[in-house]
Coordinates of N, CA and C in Angstrom, one line a residue:
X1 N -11.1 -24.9 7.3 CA -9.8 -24.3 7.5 C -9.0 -24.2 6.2
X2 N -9.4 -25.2 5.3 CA -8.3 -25.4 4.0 C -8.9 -23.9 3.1
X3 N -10.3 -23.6 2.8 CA -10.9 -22.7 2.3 C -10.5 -21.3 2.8
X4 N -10.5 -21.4 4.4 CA -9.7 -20.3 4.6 C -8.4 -19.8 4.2
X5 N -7.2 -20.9 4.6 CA -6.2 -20.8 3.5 C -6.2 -20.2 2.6
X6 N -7.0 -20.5 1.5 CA -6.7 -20.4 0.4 C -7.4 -18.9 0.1
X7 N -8.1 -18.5 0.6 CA -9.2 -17.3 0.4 C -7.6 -16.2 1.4
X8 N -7.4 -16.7 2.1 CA -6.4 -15.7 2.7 C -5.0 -16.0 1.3
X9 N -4.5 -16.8 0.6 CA -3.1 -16.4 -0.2 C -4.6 -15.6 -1.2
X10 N -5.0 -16.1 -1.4 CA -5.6 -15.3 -3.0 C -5.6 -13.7 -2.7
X11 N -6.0 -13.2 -0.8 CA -6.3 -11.8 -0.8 C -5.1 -11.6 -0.7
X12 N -3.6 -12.4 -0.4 CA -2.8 -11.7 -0.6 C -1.8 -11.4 -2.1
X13 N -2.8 -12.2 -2.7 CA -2.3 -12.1 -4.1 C -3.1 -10.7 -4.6
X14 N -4.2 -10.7 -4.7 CA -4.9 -9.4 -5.1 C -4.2 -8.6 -4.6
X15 N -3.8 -8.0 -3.0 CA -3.2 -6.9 -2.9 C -1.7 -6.6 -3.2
X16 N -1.0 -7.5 -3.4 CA 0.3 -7.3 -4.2 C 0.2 -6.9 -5.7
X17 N -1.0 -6.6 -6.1 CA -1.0 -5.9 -7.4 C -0.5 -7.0 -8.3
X18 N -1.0 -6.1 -9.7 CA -0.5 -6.9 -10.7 C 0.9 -7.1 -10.8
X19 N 1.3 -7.9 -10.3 CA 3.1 -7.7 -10.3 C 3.6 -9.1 -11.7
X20 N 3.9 -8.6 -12.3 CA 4.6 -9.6 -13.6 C 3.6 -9.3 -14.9
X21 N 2.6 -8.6 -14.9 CA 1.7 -8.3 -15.5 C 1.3 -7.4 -16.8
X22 N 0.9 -7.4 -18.0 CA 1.1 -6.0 -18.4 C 0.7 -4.8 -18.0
X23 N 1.1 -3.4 -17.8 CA 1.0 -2.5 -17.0 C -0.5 -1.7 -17.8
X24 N -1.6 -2.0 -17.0 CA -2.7 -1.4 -17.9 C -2.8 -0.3 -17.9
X25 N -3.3 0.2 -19.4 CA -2.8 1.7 -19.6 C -4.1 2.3 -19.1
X26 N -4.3 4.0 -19.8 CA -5.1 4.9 -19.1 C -5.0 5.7 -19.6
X27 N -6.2 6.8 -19.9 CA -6.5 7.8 -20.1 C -7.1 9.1 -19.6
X28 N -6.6 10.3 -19.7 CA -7.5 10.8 -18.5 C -6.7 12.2 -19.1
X29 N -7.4 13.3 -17.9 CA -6.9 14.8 -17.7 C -6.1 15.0 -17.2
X30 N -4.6 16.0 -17.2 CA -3.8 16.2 -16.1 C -4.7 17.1 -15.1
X31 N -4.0 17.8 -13.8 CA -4.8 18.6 -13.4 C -4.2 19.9 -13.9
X32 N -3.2 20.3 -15.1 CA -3.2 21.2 -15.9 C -3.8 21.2 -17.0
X33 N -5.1 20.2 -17.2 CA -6.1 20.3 -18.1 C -5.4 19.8 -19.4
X34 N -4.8 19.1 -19.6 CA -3.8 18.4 -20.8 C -4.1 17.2 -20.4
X35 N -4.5 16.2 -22.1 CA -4.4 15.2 -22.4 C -3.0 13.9 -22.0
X36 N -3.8 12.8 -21.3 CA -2.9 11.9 -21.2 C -3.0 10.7 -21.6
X37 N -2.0 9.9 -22.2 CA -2.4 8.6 -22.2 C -1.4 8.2 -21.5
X38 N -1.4 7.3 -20.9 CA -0.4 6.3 -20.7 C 0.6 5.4 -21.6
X39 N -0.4 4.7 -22.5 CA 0.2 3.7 -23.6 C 1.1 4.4 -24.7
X40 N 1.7 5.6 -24.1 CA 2.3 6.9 -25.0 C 3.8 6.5 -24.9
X41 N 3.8 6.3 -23.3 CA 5.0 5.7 -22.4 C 5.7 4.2 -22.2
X42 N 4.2 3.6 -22.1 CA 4.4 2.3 -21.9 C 5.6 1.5 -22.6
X43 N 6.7 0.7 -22.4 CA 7.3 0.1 -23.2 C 8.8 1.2 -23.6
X44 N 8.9 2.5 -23.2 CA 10.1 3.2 -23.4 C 10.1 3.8 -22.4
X45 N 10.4 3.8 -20.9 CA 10.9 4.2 -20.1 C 10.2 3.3 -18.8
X46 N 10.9 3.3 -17.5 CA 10.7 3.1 -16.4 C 9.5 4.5 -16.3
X47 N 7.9 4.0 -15.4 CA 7.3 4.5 -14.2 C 7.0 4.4 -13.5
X48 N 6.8 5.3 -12.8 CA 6.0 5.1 -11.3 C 4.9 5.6 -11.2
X49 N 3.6 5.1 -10.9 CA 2.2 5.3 -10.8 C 2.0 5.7 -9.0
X50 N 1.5 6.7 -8.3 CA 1.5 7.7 -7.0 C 0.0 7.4 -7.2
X51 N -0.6 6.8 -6.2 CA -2.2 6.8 -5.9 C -2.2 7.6 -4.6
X52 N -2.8 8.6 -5.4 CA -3.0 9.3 -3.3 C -4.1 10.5 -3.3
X53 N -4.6 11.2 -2.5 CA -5.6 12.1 -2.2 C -5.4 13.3 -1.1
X54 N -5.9 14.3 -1.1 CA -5.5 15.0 -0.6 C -6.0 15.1 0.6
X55 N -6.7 14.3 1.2 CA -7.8 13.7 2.6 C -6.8 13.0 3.2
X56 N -5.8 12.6 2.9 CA -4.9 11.5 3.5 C -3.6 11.7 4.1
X57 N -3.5 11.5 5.4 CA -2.1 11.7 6.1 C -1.2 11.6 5.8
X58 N -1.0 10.5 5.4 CA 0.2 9.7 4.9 C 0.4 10.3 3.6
X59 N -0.2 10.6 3.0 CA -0.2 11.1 1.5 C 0.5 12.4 1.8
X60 N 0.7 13.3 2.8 CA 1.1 14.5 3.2 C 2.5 14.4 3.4
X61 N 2.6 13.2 4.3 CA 4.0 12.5 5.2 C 5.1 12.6 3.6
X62 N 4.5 12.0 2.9 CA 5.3 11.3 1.7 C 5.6 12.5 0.5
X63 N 4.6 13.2 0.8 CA 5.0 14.3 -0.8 C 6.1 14.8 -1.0
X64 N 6.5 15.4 -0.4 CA 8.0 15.9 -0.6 C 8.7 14.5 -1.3
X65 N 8.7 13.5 -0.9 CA 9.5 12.8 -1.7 C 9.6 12.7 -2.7
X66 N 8.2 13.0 -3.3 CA 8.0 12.9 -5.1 C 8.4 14.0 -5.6
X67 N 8.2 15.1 -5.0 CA 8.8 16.3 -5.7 C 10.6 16.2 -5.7
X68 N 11.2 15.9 -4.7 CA 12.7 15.2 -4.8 C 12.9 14.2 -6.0
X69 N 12.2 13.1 -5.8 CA 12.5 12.3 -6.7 C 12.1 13.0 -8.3
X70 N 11.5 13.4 -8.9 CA 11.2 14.1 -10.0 C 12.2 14.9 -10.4
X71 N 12.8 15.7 -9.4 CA 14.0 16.5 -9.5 C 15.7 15.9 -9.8
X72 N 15.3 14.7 -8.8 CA 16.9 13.7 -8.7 C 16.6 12.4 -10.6
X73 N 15.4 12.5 -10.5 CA 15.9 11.2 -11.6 C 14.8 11.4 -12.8
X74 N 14.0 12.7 -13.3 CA 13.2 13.0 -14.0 C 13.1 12.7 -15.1
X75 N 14.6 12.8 -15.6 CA 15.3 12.4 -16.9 C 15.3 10.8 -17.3
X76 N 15.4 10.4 -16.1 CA 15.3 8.7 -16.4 C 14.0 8.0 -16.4
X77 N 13.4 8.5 -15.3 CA 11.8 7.9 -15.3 C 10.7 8.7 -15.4
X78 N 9.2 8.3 -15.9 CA 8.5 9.1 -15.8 C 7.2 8.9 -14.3
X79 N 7.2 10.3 -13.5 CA 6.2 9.9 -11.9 C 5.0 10.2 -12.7
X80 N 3.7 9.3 -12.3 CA 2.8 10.1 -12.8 C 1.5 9.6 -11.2
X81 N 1.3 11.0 -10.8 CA 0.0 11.0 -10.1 C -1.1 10.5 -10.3
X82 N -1.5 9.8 -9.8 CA -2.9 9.5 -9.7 C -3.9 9.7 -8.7
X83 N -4.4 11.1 -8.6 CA -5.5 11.5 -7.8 C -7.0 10.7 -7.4
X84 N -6.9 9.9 -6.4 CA -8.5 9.1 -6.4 C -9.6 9.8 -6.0
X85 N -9.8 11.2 -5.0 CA -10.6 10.9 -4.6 C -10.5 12.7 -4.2
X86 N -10.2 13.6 -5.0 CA -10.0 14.9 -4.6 C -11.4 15.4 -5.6
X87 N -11.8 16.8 -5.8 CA -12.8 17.5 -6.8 C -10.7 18.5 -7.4
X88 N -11.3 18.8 -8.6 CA -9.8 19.3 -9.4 C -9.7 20.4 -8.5
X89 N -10.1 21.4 -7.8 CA -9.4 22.5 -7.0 C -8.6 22.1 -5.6
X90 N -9.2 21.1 -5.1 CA -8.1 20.1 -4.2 C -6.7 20.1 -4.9
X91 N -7.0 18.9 -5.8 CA -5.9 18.3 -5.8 C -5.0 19.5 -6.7
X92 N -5.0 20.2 -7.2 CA -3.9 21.3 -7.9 C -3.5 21.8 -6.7
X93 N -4.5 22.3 -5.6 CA -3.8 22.9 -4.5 C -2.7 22.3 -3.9
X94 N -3.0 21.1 -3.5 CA -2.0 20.1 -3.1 C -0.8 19.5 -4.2
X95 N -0.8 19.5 -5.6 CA 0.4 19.4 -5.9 C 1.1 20.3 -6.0
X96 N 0.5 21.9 -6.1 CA 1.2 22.9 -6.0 C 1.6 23.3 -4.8
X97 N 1.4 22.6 -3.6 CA 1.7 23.1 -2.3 C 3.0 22.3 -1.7
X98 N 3.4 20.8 -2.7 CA 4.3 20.1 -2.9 C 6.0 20.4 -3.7
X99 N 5.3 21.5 -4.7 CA 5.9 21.4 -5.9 C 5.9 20.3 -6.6
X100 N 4.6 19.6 -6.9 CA 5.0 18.7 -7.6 C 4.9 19.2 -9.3
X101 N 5.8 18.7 -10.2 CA 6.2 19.2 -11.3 C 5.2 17.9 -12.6
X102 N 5.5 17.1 -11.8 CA 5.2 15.6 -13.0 C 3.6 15.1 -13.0
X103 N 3.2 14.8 -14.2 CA 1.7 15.1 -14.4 C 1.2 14.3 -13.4
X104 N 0.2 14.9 -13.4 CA -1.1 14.1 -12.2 C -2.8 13.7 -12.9
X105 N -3.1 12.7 -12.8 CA -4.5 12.6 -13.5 C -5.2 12.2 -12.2
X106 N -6.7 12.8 -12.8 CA -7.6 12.6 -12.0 C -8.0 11.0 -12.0
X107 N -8.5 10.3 -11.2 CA -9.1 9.3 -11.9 C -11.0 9.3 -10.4
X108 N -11.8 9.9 -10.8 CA -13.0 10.5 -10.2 C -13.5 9.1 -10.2
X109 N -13.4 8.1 -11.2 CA -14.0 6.6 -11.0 C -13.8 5.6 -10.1
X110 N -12.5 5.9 -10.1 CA -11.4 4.8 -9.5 C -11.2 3.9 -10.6
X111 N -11.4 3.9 -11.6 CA -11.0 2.9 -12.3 C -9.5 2.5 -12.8
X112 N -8.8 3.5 -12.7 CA -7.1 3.2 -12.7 C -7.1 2.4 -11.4
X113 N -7.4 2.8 -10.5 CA -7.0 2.6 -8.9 C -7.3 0.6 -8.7
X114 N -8.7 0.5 -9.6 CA -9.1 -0.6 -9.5 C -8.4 -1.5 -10.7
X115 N -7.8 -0.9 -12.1 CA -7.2 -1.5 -12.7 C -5.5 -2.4 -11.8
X116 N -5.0 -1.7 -11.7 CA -3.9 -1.7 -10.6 C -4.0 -2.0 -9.3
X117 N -5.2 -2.6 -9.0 CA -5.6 -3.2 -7.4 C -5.1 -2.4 -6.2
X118 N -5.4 -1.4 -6.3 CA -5.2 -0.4 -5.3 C -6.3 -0.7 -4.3
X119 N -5.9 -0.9 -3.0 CA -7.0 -0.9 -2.2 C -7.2 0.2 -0.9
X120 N -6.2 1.3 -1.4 CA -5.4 2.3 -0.1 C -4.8 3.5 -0.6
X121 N -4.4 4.4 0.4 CA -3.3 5.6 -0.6 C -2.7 5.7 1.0
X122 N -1.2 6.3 0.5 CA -1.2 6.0 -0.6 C -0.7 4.8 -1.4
X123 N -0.3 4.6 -2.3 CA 0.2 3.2 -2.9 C 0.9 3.7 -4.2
X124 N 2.4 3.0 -4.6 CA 3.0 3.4 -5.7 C 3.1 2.0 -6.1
X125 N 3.2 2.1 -7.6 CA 2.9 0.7 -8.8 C 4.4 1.2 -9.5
X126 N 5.4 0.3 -9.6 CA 6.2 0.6 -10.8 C 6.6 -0.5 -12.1
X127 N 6.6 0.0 -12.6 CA 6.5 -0.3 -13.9 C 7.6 0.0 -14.8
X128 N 8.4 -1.5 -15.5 CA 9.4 -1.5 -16.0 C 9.1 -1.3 -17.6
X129 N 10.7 -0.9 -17.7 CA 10.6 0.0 -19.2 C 10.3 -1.2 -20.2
X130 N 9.9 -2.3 -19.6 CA 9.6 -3.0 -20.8 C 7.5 -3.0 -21.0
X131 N 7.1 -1.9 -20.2 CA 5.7 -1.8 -19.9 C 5.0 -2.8 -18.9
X132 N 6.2 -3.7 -18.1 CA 5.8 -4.9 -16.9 C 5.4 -4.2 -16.0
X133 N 4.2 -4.2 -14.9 CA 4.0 -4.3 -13.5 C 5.5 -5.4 -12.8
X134 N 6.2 -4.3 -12.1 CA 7.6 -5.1 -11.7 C 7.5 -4.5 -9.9
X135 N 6.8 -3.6 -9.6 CA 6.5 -4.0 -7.9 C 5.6 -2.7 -8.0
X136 N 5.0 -2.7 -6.5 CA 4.0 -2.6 -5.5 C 4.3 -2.3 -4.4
X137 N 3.7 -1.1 -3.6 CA 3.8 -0.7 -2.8 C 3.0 0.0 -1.9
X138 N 1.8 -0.8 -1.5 CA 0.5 0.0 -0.4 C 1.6 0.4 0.7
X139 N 0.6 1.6 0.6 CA 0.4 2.1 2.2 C 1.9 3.3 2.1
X140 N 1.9 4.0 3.0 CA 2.7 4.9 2.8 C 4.5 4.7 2.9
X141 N 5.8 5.5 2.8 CA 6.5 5.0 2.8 C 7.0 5.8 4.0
X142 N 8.0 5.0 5.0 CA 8.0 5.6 6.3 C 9.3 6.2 6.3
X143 N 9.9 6.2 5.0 CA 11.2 6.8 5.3 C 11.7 7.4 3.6
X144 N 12.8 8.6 3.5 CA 12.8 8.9 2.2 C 14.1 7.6 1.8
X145 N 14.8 7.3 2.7 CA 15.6 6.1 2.2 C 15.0 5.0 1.0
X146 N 13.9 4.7 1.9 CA 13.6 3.2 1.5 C 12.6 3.7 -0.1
X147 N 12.5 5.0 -0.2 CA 11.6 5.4 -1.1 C 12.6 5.2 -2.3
X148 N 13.8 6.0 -2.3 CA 14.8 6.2 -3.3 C 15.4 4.9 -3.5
X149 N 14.9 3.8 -2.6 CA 15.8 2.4 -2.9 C 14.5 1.3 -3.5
X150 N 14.0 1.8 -3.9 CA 12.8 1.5 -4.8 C 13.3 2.0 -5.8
X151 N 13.4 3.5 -6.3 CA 13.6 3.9 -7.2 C 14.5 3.8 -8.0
X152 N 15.7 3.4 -7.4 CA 16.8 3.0 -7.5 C 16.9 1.7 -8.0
X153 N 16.0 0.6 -7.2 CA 16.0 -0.9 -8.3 C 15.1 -0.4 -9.4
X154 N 14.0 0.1 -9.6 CA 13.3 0.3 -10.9 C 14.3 0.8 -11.7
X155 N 15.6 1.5 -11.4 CA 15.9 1.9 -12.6 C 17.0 1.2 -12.7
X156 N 17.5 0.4 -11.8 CA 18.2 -0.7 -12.6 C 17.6 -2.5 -13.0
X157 N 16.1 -2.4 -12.8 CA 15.4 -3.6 -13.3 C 15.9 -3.6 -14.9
X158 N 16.1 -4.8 -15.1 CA 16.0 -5.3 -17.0 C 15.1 -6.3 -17.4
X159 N 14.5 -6.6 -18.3 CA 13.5 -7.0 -19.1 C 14.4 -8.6 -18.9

């Protein structure tokens, strides 16, 4: 029983993501074919990391939110997409069928997805301007309130 315990907090520690953590960087393609790094950002501004695919319901439910939020607070933080599991004519179709405006990288490995303990899409990771993992969010969000009230503590988190 005690093994159990403990095997159950640890899986709930994995899926709460790296939270207090340094935010591990990345490299990759947008799906406008432009170079990205991550560690470009890291440490000067508030982000938000978007794991999602275009195979996924929820991932549908929620888009519009991103394209709002990108609009409402662009200037303060930066969104960045992370595509797990599309071929690149997918997923362009689907950010452009969003308007999504803010870059999107492929990650065809998963290896972002796995750096940041993603076990689902979609899932958003945010990340304070001091380059901390400062929260986590599997699974989709069921309302645009509670989305912008996320975004809203990210951008008033301090170091």
């Amino acid at each position: 029983m005690r093994r159990f315990a403990v095997l159950a907090v640890l899986g709930l520690a994995l899926a709460a993501g790296p939270i207090g953590q340094p935010a591990p960087s990345f490299q990759g393609t947008t799906l406008a074919g432009e170079p990205f790094d991550l560690a470009h950002y890291l440490g000067r501004l508030p982000i938000v990391l978007h794991f999602w695919a275009s195979n996924c319901p929820p991932c549908h439910v929620e888009a519009p939110y991103w394209a709002q939020a990108q609009a409402a607070y662009g200037d303060r933080l930066l969104i960045v997409g992370v595509d797990v599991q599309d071929i690149p004519t997918m997923a362009r179709e689907f950010a452009a069928r969003y308007g999504w405006a803010f870059p999107n990288v492929q990650d065809g490995t998963a290896a972002v997805a796995a750096a940041y303990r993603v076990v689902g899409k979609p899932t958003t990771v945010f990340i304070g301007s001091d380059g901390t993992v400062v929260g986590y969010h599997p699974g989709p969000y069921t309302s645009a309130a509670a989305f912008e009230r996320d975004l809203l503590r990210l951008l008033a988190w301090r170091p």
